[in-house]
Tab-separated table of N, CA and C in Angstrom:
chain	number	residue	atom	x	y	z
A	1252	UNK	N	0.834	-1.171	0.000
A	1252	UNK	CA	0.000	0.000	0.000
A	1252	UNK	C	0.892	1.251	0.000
A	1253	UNK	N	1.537	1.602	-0.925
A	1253	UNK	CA	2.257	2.424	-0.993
A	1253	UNK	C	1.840	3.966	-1.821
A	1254	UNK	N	1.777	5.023	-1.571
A	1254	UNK	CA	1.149	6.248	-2.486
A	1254	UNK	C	2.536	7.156	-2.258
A	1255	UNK	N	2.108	7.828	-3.655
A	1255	UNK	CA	3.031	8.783	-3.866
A	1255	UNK	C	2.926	10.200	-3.703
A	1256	UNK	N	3.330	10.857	-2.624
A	1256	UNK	CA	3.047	12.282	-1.841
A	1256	UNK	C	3.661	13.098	-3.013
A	1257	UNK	N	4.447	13.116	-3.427
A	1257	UNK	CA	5.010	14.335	-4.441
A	1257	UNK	C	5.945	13.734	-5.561
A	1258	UNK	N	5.987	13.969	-6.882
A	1258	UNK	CA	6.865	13.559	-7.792
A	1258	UNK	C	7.780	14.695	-8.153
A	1259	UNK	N	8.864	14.142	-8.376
A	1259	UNK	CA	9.678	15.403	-9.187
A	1259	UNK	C	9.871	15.144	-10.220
A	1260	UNK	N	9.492	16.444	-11.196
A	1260	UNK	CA	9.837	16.369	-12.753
A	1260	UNK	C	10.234	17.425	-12.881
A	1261	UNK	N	10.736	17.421	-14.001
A	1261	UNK	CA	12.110	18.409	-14.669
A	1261	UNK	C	12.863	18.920	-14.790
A	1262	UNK	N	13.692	19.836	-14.584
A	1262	UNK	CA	15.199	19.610	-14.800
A	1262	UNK	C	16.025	19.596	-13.501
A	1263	UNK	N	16.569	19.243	-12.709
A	1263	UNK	CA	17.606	19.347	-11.234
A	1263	UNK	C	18.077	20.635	-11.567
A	1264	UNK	N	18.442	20.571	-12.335
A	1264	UNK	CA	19.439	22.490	-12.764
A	1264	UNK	C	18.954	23.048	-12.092
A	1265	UNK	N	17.789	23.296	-12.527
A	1265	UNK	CA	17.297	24.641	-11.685
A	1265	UNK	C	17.105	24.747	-10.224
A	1266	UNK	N	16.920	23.144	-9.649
A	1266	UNK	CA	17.460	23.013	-8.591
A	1266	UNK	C	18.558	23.544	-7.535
A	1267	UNK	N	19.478	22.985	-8.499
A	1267	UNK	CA	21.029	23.775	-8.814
A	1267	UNK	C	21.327	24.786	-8.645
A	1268	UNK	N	20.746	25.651	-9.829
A	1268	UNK	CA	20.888	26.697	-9.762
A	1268	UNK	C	20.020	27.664	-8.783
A	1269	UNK	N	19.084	27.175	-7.877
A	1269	UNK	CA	18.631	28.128	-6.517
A	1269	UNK	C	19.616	28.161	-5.805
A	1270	UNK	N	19.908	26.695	-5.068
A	1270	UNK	CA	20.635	26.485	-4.378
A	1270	UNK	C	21.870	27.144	-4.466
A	1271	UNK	N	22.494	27.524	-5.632
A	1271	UNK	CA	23.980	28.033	-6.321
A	1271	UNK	C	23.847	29.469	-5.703
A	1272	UNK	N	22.971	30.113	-5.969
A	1272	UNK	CA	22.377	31.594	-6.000
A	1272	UNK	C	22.260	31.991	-4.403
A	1273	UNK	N	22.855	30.823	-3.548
A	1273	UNK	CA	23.013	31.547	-2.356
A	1273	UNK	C	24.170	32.045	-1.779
A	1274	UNK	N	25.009	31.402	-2.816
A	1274	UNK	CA	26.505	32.179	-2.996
A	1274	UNK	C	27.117	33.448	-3.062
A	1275	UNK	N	26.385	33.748	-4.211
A	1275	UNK	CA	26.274	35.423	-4.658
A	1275	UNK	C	25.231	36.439	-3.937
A	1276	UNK	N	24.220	36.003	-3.523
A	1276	UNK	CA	23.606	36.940	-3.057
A	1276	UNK	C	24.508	36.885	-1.584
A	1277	UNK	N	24.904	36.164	-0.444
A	1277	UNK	CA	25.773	36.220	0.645
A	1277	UNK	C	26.973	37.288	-0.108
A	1278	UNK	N	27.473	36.778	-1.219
A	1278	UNK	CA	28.689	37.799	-0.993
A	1278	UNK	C	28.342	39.235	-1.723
A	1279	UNK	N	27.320	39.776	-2.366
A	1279	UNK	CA	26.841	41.199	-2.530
A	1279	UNK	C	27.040	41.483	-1.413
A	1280	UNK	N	25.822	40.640	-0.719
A	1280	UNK	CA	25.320	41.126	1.066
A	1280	UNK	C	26.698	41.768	1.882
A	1281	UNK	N	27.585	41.319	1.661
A	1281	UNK	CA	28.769	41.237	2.275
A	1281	UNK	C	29.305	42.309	1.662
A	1282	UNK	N	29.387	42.437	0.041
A	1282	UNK	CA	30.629	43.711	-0.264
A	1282	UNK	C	29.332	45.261	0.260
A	1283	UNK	N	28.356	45.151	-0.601
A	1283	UNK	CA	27.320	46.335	0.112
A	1283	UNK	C	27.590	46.722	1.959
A	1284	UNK	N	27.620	45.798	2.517
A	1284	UNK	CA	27.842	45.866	3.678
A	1284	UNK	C	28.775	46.696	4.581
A	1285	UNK	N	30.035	45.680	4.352
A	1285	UNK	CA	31.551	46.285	4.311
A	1285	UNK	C	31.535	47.680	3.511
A	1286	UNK	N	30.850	47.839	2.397
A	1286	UNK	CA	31.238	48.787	1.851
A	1286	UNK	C	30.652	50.109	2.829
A	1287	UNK	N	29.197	50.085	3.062
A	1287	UNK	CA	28.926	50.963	3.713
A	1287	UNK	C	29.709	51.190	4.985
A	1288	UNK	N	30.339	50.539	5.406
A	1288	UNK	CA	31.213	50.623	6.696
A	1288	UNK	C	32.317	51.587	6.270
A	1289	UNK	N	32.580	50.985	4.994
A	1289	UNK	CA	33.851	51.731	5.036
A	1289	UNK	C	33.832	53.373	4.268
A	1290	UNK	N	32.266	53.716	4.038
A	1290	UNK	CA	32.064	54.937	3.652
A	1290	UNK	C	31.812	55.800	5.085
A	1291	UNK	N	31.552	54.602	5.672
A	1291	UNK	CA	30.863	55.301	6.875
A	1291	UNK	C	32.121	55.915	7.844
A	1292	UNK	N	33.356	55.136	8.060
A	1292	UNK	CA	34.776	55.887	8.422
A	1292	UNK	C	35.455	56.273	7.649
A	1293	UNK	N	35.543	56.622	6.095
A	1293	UNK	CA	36.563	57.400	5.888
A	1293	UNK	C	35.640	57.796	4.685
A	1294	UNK	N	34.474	58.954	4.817
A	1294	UNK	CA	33.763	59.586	3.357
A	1294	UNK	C	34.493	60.345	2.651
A	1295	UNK	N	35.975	60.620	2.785
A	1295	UNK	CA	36.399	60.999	1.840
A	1295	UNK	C	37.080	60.395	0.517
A	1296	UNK	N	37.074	58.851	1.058
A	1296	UNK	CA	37.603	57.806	-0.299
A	1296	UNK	C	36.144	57.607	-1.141
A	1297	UNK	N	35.510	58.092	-0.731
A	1297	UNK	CA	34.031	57.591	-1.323
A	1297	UNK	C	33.876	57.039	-2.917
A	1298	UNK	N	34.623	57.300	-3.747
A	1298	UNK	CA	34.733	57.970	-5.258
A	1298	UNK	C	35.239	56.155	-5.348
A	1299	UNK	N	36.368	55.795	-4.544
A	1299	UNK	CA	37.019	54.620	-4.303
A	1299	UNK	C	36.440	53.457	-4.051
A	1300	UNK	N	36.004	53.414	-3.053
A	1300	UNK	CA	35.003	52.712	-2.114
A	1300	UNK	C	34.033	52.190	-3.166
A	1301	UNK	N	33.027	53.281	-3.762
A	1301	UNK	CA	32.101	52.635	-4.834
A	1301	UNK	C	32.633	52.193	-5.911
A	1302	UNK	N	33.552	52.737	-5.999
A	1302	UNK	CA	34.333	51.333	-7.985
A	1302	UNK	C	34.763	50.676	-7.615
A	1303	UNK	N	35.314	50.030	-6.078
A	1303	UNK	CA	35.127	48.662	-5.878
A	1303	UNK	C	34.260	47.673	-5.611
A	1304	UNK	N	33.324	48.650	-4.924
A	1304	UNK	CA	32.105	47.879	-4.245
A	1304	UNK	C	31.452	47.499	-5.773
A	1305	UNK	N	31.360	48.170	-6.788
A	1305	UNK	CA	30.434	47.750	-8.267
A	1305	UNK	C	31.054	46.717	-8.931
A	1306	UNK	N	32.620	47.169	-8.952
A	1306	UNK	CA	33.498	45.788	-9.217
A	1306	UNK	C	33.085	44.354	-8.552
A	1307	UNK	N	33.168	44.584	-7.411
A	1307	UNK	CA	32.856	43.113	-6.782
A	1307	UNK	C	31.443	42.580	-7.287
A	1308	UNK	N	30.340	43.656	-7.352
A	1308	UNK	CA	29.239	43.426	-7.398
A	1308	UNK	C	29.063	43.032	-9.050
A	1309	UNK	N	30.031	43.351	-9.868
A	1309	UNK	CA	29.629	42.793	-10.844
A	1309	UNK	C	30.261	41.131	-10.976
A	1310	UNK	N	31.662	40.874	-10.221
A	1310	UNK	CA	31.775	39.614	-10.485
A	1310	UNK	C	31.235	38.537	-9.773
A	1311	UNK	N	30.181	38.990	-8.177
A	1311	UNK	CA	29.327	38.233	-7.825
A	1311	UNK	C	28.460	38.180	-8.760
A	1312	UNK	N	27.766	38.823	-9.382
A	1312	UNK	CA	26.028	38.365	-10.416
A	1312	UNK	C	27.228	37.686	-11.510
A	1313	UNK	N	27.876	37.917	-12.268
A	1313	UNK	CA	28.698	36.979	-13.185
A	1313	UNK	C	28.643	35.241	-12.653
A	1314	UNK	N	28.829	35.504	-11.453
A	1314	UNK	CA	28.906	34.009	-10.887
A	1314	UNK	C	27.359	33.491	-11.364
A	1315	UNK	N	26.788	34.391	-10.489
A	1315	UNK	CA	24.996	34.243	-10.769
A	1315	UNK	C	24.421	33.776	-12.185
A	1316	UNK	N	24.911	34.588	-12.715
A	1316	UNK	CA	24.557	34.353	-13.984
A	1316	UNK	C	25.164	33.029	-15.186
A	1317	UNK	N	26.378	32.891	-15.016
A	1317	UNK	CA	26.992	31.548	-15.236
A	1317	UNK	C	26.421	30.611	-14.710
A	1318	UNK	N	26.042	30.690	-13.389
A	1318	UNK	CA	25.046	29.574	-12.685
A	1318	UNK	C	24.119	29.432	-13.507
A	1319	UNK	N	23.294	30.425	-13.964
A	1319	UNK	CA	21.768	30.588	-13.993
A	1319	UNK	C	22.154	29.964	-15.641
A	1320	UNK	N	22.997	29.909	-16.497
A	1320	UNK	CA	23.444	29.412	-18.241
A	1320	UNK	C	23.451	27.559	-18.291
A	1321	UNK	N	24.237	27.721	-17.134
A	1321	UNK	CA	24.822	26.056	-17.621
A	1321	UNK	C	23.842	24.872	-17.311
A	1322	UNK	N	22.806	24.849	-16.708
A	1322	UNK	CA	21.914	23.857	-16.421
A	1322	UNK	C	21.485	23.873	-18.219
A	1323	UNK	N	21.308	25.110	-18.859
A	1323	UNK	CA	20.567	24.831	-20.231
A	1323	UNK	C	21.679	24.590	-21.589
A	1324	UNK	N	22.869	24.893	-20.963
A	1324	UNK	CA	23.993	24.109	-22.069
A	1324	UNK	C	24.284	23.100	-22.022
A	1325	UNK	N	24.291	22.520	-20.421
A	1325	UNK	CA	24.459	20.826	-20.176
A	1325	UNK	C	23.146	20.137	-20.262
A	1326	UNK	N	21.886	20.644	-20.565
A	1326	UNK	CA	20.986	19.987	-20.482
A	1326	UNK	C	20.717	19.042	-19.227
A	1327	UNK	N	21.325	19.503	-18.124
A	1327	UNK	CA	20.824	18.242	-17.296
A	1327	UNK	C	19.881	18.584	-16.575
């Protein structure tokens, strides 16, 4: 007498790729963070401070986004 409470269908990737996506959003969280700290003691690097903080922030979503590609190039 066995029944089946929930099936899973279609692709794990995307699975994957939630799970992946907690990577990048932790480390935004983190450069935004730090960053405001560090506007917050020295506002006169400010100019500094933000072209790194965008830097980082762009090669966290890069991660994101590579995540979010390869489930549909590997098809799995």
């Amino acid at each position: 007498m066995s029944q089946t409470l929930a099936a899973v269908e279609g692709s794990i990737g995307s699975v994957g790729y939630g799970l992946a996506a907690i990577g990048p959003g932790v480390g935004v969280g983190i450069i935004f963070g730090n960053g405001t700290q560090a506007l917050a003691r020295q506002p006169e690097a400010a100019g500094l401070i933000r072209a790194n903080q965008i830097l980082g922030f762009a090669f966290c979503e890069a991660l994101a986004l590579i995540g979010l590609v390869m489930p549909f190039v590997y098809g799995v």
